[in-house]
GROMACS .gro file of C-alpha atoms in nm:
model
   69
    1MET     CA    1  10.550   4.801  -8.128
    2SER     CA    2  10.509   4.457  -8.286
    3LYS     CA    3  10.484   4.443  -8.663
    4ILE     CA    4  10.263   4.172  -8.810
    5LEU     CA    5  10.221   4.081  -9.176
    6VAL     CA    6   9.911   3.893  -9.294
    7ILE     CA    7   9.958   3.723  -9.632
    8GLU     CA    8   9.622   3.595  -9.754
    9ASP     CA    9   9.472   3.587 -10.104
   10GLU     CA   10   9.107   3.599  -9.990
   11ALA     CA   11   9.024   3.963  -9.911
   12ALA     CA   12   8.750   3.884  -9.656
   13ILE     CA   13   8.975   3.657  -9.449
   14ARG     CA   14   9.261   3.906  -9.474
   15ARG     CA   15   9.037   4.189  -9.347
   16VAL     CA   16   8.901   3.982  -9.057
   17LEU     CA   17   9.249   3.873  -8.943
   18THR     CA   18   9.377   4.230  -8.967
   19LYS     CA   19   9.077   4.364  -8.774
   20ILE     CA   20   9.108   4.103  -8.497
   21LEU     CA   21   9.481   4.161  -8.454
   22SER     CA   22   9.447   4.540  -8.463
   23GLU     CA   23   9.177   4.532  -8.196
   24GLU     CA   24   9.376   4.290  -7.978
   25SER     CA   25   9.641   4.548  -7.892
   26ASP     CA   26   9.726   4.907  -7.979
   27SER     CA   27  10.089   4.799  -7.994
   28TYR     CA   28  10.031   4.580  -8.302
   29GLN     CA   29  10.106   4.736  -8.638
   30VAL     CA   30   9.934   4.507  -8.888
   31GLU     CA   31  10.007   4.511  -9.261
   32GLU     CA   32   9.852   4.307  -9.541
   33ALA     CA   33   9.964   4.139  -9.861
   34GLU     CA   34   9.724   3.986 -10.113
   35ASP     CA   35   9.958   3.712 -10.240
   36GLY     CA   36  10.295   3.552 -10.180
   37LEU     CA   37  10.484   3.774 -10.423
   38SER     CA   38  10.367   4.100 -10.268
   39GLY     CA   39  10.422   3.953  -9.922
   40LEU     CA   40  10.779   3.861 -10.011
   41GLU     CA   41  10.842   4.216 -10.138
   42LYS     CA   42  10.718   4.358  -9.808
   43ILE     CA   43  10.941   4.114  -9.617
   44LYS     CA   44  11.244   4.220  -9.823
   45ASN     CA   45  11.178   4.587  -9.745
   46ASP     CA   46  11.086   4.563  -9.376
   47ASP     CA   47  11.126   4.353  -9.061
   48TYR     CA   48  10.827   4.175  -8.906
   49ASP     CA   49  10.786   4.015  -8.567
   50LEU     CA   50  10.516   3.777  -8.692
   51ILE     CA   51  10.400   3.665  -9.036
   52LEU     CA   52  10.069   3.484  -9.085
   53CYS     CA   53  10.071   3.324  -9.428
   54ASP     CA   54   9.812   3.123  -9.616
   55ILE     CA   55   9.944   2.803  -9.775
   56LYS     CA   56   9.737   2.779 -10.094
   57MET     CA   57   9.762   3.101 -10.295
   58PRO     CA   58   9.806   3.188 -10.661
   59LYS     CA   59  10.142   3.308 -10.801
   60MET     CA   60  10.346   3.193 -10.498
   61ASP     CA   61  10.214   2.964 -10.227
   62GLY     CA   62  10.298   2.982  -9.858
   63VAL     CA   63  10.563   2.709  -9.871
   64GLU     CA   64  10.743   2.896 -10.150
   65VAL     CA   65  10.728   3.215  -9.942
   66LEU     CA   66  10.881   3.030  -9.646
   67GLU     CA   67  11.157   2.884  -9.865
   68ALA     CA   68  11.234   3.230 -10.009
   69ILE     CA   69  11.255   3.387  -9.663
   0.00000   0.00000   0.00000
């Protein structure tokens, strides 16, 4: 099973991406994070095969998330 994390501050976009990925394959386990800080916490606590991350977000932007990883 492939684990995917979607980090996106806009709820509507986050929901659409999660829905599309979930419907693409039953083998995808998709999780969400509403900002860079919560995404980084999830990354620290779990392993992901793919992370889709927005660049411009409040608190911690996508580049900062990448640097922290």
